[in-house]
Tab-separated table of C-alpha atoms in Angstrom:
chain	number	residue	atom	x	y	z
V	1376	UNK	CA	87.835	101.294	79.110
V	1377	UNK	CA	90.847	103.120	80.825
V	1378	UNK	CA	90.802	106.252	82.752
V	1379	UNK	CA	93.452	108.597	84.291
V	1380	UNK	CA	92.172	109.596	88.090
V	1381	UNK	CA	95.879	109.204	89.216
V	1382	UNK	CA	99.306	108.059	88.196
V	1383	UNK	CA	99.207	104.493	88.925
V	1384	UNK	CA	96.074	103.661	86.936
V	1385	UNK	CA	98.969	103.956	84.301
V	1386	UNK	CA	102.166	101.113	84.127
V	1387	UNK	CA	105.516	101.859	84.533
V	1388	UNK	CA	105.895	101.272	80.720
V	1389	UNK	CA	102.514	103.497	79.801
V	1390	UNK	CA	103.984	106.635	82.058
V	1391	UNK	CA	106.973	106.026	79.595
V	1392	UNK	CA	105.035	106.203	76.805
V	1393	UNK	CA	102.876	108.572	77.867
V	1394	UNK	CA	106.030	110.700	78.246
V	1395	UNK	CA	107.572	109.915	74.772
V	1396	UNK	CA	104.033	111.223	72.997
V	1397	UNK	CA	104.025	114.291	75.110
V	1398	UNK	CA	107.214	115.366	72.943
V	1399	UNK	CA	105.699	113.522	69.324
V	1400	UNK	CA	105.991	116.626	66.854
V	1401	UNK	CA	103.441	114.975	64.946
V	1402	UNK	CA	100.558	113.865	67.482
V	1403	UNK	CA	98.138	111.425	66.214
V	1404	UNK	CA	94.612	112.921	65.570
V	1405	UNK	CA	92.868	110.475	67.616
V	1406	UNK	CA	90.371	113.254	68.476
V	1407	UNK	CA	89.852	114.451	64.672
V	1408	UNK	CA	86.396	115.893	64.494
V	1409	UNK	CA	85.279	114.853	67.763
V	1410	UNK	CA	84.729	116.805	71.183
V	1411	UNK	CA	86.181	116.953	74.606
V	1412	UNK	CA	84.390	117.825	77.649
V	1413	UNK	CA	86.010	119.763	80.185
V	1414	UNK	CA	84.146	120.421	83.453
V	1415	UNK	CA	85.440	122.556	85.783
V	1416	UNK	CA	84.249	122.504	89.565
V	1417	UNK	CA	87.633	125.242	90.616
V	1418	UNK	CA	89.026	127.388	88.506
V	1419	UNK	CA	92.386	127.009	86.725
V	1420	UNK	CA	94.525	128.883	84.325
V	1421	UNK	CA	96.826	126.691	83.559
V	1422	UNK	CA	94.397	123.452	83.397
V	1423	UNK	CA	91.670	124.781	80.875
V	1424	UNK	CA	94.575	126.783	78.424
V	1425	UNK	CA	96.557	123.289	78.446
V	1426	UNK	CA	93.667	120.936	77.997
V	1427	UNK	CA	91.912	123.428	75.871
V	1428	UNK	CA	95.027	123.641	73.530
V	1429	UNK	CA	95.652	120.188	73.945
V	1430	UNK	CA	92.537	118.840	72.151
V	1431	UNK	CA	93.097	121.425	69.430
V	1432	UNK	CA	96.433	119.619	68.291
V	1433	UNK	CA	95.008	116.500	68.060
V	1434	UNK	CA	92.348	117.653	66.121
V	1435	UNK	CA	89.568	117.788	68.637
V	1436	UNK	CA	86.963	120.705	70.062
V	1437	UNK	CA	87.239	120.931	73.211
V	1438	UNK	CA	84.196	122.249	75.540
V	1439	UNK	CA	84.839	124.286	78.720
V	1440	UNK	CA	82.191	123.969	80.972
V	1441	UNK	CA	81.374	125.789	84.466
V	1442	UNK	CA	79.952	123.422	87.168
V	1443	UNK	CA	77.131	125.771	87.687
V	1444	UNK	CA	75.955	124.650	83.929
V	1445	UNK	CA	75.418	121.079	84.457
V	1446	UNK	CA	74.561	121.084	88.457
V	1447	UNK	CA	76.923	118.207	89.864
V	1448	UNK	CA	75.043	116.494	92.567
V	1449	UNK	CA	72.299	118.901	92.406
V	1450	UNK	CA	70.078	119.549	89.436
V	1451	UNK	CA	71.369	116.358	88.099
V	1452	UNK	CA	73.459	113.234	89.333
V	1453	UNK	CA	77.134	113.040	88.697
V	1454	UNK	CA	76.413	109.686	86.560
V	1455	UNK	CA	73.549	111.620	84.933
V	1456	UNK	CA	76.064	114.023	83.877
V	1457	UNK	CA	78.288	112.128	82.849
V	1458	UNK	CA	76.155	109.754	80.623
V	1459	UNK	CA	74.689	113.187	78.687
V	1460	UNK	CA	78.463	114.440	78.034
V	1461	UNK	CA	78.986	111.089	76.764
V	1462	UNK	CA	76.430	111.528	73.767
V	1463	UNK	CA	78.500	114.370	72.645
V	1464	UNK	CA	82.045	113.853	73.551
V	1465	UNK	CA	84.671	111.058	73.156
V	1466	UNK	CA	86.386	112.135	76.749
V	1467	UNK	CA	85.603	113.721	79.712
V	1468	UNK	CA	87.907	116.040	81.499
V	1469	UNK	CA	87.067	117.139	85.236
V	1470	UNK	CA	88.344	119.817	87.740
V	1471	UNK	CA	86.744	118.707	91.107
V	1472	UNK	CA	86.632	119.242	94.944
V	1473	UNK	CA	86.286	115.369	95.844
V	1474	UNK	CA	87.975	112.633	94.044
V	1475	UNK	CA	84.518	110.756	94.892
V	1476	UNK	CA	83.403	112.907	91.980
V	1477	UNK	CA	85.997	111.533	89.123
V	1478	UNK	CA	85.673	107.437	90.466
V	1479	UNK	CA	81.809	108.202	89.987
V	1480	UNK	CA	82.659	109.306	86.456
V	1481	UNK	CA	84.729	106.612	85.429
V	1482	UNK	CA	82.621	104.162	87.339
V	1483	UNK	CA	79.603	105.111	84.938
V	1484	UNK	CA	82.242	103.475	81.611
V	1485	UNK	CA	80.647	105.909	78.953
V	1486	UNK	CA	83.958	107.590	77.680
V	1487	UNK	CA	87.416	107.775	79.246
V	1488	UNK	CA	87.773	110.122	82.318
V	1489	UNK	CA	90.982	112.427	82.641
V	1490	UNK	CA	90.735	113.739	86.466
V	1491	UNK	CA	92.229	117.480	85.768
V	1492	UNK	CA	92.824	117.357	90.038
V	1493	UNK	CA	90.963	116.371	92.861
V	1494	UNK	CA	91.627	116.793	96.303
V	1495	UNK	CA	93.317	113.462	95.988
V	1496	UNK	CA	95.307	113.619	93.084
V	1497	UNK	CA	96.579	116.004	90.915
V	1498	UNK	CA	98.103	113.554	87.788
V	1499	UNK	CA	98.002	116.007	84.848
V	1500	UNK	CA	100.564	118.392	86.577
V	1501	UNK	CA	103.021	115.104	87.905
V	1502	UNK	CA	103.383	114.252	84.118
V	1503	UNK	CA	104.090	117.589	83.350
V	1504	UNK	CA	106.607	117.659	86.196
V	1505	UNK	CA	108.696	114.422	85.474
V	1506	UNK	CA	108.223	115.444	81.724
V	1507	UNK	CA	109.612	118.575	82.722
V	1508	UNK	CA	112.638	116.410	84.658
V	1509	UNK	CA	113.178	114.034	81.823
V	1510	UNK	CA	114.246	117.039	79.970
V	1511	UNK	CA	116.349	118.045	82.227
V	1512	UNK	CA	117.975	115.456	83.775
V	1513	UNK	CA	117.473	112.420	80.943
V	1514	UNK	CA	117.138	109.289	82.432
V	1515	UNK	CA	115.105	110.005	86.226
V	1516	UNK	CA	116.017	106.603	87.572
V	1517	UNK	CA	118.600	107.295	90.607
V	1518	UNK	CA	117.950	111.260	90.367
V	1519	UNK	CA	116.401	113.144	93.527
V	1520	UNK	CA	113.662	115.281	94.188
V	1521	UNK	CA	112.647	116.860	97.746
V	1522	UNK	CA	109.091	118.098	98.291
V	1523	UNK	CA	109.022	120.979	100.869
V	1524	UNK	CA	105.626	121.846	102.437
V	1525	UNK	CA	102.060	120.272	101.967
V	1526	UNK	CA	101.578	116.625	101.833
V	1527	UNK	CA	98.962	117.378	99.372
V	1528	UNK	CA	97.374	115.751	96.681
V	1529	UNK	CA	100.665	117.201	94.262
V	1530	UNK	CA	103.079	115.429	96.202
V	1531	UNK	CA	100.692	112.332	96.248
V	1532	UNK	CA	100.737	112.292	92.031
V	1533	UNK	CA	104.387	113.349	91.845
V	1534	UNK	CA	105.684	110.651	94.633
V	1535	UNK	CA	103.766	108.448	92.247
V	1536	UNK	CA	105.308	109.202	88.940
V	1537	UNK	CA	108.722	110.368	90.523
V	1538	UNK	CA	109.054	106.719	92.471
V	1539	UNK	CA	107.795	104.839	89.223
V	1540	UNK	CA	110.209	106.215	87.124
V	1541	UNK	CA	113.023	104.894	89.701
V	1542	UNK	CA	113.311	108.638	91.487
V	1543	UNK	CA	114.586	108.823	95.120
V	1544	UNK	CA	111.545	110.605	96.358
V	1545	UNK	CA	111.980	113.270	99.859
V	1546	UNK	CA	109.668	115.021	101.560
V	1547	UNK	CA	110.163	117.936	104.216
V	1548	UNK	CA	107.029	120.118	106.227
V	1549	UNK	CA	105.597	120.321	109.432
V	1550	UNK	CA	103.753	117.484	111.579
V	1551	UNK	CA	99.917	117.511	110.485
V	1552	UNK	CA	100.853	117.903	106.823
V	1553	UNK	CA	101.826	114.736	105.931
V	1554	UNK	CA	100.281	111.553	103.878
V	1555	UNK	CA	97.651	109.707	105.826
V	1556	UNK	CA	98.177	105.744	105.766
V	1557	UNK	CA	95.813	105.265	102.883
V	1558	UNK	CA	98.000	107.711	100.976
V	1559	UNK	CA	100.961	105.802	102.226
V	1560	UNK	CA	99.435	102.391	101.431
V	1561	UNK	CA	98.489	103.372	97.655
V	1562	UNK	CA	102.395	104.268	97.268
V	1563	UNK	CA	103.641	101.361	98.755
V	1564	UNK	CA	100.997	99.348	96.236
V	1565	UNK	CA	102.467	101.043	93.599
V	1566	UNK	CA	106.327	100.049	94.750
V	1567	UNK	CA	107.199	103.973	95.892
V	1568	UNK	CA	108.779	105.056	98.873
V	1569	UNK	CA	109.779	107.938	100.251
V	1570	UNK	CA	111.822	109.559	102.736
V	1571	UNK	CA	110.246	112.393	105.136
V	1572	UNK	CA	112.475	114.670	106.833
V	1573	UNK	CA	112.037	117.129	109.725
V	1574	UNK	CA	114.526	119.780	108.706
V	1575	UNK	CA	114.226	120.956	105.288
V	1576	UNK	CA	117.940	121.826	105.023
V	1577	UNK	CA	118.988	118.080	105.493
V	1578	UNK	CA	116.132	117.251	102.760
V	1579	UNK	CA	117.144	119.093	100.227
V	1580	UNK	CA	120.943	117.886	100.531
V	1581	UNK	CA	122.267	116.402	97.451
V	1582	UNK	CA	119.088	117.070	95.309
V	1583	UNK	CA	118.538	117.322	91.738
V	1584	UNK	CA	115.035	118.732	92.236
V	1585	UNK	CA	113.607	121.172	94.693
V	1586	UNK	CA	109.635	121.242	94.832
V	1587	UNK	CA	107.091	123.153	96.497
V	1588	UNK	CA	103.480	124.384	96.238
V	1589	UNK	CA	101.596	126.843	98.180
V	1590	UNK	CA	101.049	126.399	101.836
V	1591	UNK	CA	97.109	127.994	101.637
V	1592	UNK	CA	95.743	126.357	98.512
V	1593	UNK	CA	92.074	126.992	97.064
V	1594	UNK	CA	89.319	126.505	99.932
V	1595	UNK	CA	91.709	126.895	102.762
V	1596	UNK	CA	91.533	130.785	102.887
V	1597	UNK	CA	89.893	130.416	106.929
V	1598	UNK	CA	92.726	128.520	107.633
V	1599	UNK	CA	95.543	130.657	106.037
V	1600	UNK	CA	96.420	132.356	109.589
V	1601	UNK	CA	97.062	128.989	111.066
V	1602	UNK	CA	98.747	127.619	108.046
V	1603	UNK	CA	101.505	130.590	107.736
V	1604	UNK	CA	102.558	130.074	111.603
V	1605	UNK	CA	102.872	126.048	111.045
V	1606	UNK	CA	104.735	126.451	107.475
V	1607	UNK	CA	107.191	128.469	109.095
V	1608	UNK	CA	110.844	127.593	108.739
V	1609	UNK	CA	109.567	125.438	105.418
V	1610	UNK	CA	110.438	128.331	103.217
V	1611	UNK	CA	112.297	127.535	99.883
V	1612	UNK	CA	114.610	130.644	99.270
V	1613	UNK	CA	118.184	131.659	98.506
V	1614	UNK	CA	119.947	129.853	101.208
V	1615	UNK	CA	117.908	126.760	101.196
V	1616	UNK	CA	118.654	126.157	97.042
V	1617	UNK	CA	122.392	126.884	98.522
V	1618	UNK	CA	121.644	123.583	101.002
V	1619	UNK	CA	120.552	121.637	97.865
V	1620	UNK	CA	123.515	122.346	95.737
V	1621	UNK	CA	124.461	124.419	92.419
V	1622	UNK	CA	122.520	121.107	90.776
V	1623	UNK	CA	119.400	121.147	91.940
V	1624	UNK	CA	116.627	122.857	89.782
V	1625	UNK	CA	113.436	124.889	91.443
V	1626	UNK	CA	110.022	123.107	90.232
V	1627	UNK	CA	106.463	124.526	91.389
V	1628	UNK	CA	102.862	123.791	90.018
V	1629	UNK	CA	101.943	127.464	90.427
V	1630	UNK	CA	100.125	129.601	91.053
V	1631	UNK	CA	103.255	130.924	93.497
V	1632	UNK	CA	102.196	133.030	96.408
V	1633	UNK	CA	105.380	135.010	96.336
V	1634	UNK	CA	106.582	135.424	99.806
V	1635	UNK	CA	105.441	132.744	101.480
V	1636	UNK	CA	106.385	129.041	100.586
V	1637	UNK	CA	109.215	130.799	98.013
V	1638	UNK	CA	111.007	134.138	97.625
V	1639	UNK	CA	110.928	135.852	93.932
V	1640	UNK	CA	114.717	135.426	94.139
V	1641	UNK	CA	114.113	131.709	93.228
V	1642	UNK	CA	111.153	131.606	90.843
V	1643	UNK	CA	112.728	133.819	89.454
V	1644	UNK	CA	116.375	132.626	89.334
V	1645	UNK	CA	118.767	130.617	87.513
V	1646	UNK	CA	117.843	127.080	89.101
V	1647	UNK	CA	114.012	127.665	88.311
V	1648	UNK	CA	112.266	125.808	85.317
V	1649	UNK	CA	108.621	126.718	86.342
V	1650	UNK	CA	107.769	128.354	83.041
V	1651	UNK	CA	108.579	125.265	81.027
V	1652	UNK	CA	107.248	122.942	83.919
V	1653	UNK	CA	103.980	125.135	83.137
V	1654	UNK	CA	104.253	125.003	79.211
V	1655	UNK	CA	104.380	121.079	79.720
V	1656	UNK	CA	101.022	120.770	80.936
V	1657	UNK	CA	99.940	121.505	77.549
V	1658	UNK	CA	102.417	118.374	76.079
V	1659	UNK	CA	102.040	116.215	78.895
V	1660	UNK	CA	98.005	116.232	78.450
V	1661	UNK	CA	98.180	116.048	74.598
V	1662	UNK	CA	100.621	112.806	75.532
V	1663	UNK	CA	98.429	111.518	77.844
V	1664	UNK	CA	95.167	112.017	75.246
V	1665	UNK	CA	97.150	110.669	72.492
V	1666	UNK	CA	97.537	107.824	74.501
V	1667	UNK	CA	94.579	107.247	76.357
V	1668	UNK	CA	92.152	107.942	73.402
V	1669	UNK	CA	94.560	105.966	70.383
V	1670	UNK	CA	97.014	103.000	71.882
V	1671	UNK	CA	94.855	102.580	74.769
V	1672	UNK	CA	91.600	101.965	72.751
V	1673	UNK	CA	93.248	100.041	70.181
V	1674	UNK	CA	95.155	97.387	71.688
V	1675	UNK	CA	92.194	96.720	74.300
V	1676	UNK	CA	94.080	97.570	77.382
């Protein structure tokens, strides 16, 4: 049974596929009359109206669940859970704190898991931002995109499918916010490298993509104080799209916290493609679903 938890559980050729279903006009129905459980630990927006709407047009129902309904860890065990979801669903969707959570999922081999982000990875929004690329750009292989701020679990998942679809892959931020080794290793694994720069000026140089996310993301609020001093200098506005060139496009997961990690001047300005980046979660998940729950199953791999 395959899973998503994170880009590379997919080959180079089934990211490529993934990617050419995510723009089908006529998506297979793999999930005609059946149900898809979506369990959400954190809140999202943009997660449960793209999965939600996903499932919908390829037939399915999708259920939104809170975490405080089923009692993760608590009132019930995470493989508990997950084997009850199972009796009603075809595919399990989950919005966690720990990415211990979604390999305890899969682990349990009921129904396909679909990791909506962890703290780990975050492979729902990397398809929607090299799908979101692709469009752009065409062909990625040889293209360039800089990540400016948080070596986070979003740069881990885009690295991923940037690098594996032959992307020159940057990063610029502080010291302390950068990929541990095990991060490092699993890229290396997968054949991706990237470059890490100290000035973000000198990053962005040349690029065809200009990334960020924000510096204080959900749970960090205590730290938010600390975060703003160290993120300092790391900000992506007017003059640092000017150090990237009139090529380079403005890409960012949102939510934005305006003012900080980017000025309104570039979400909102001619180089930005957020709002489509956004609208391609919904494409990139129904891609990945199509996939995942019809080619997947049906040629055993």
């Amino acid at each position: 049974m395959r899973h998503l938890l994170e880009i590379d559980d997919l080959s180079v050729a089934e990211l490529g596929r993934v990617l050419d279903l995510a723009v089908d006009p006529s998506p297979p129905q793999v999930l005609d009359g059946q149900g898809m459980a979506l369990l959400f630990e954190k809140p999202s927006a943009r997660t449960r109206n793209s999965m939600e709407m996903a499932v919908v047009q390829l037939g399915g129902h999708p259920m939104y669940i809170q975490a405080a309904e089923v009692g993760l860890g608590v009132r019930e065990s995470v493989e508990d859970v997950t084997r009850t979801l199972a009796c009603f669903h075809a595919c399990l969707g989950a919005r966690v704190f720990d990415h211990a959570t979604v390999e305890a999922m899969a682990a349990v081999g009921a129904v396909p898991v679909v990791n909506m982000l962890s703290d780990g990875a975050h492979p729902l929004q990397a398809l929607a931002d090299v799908l979101t690329m692709k469009q752009e750009m065409g062909d990625l292989a040889g293209r360039v995109v800089t990540y400016v701020g948080d070596g986070n679990n979003v740069f881990r998942s885009l690295a991923l499918a940037a690098g594996m679809l032959g992307m020159e892959v940057r990063f610029t931020g502080p010291p302390g916010y950068r990929l541990g080794d095990i991060d490092r290793d699993r890229l290396a694994t997968a054949g991706v490298g990237f470059e890490e720069f100290d000035r973000p000026e000198e990053a962005v140089a040349g690029a065809d993509a200009v990334y960020s996310d924000v510096w204080v993301s959900m749970g960090q609020e205590d730290e938010k104080v600390k975060r703003l001093a160290d993120f300092e200098g790391f900000q992506v506005d007017g003059s640092l799209m000017d150090a990237a060139g009139e090529q380079a496009l403005f890409l960012h997961c949102l939510p934005a916290h305006r003012g900080e990690e980017v000025t309104d001047g570039v979400v909102d300005g001619p180089s930005s493609r957020v709002w489509p980046q956004a609208a391609n979660r919904m494409h990139a998940a129904r891609g990945l679903l199509a996939w995942l729950l019809g080619e997947a199953q049906e040629t055993g791999q």
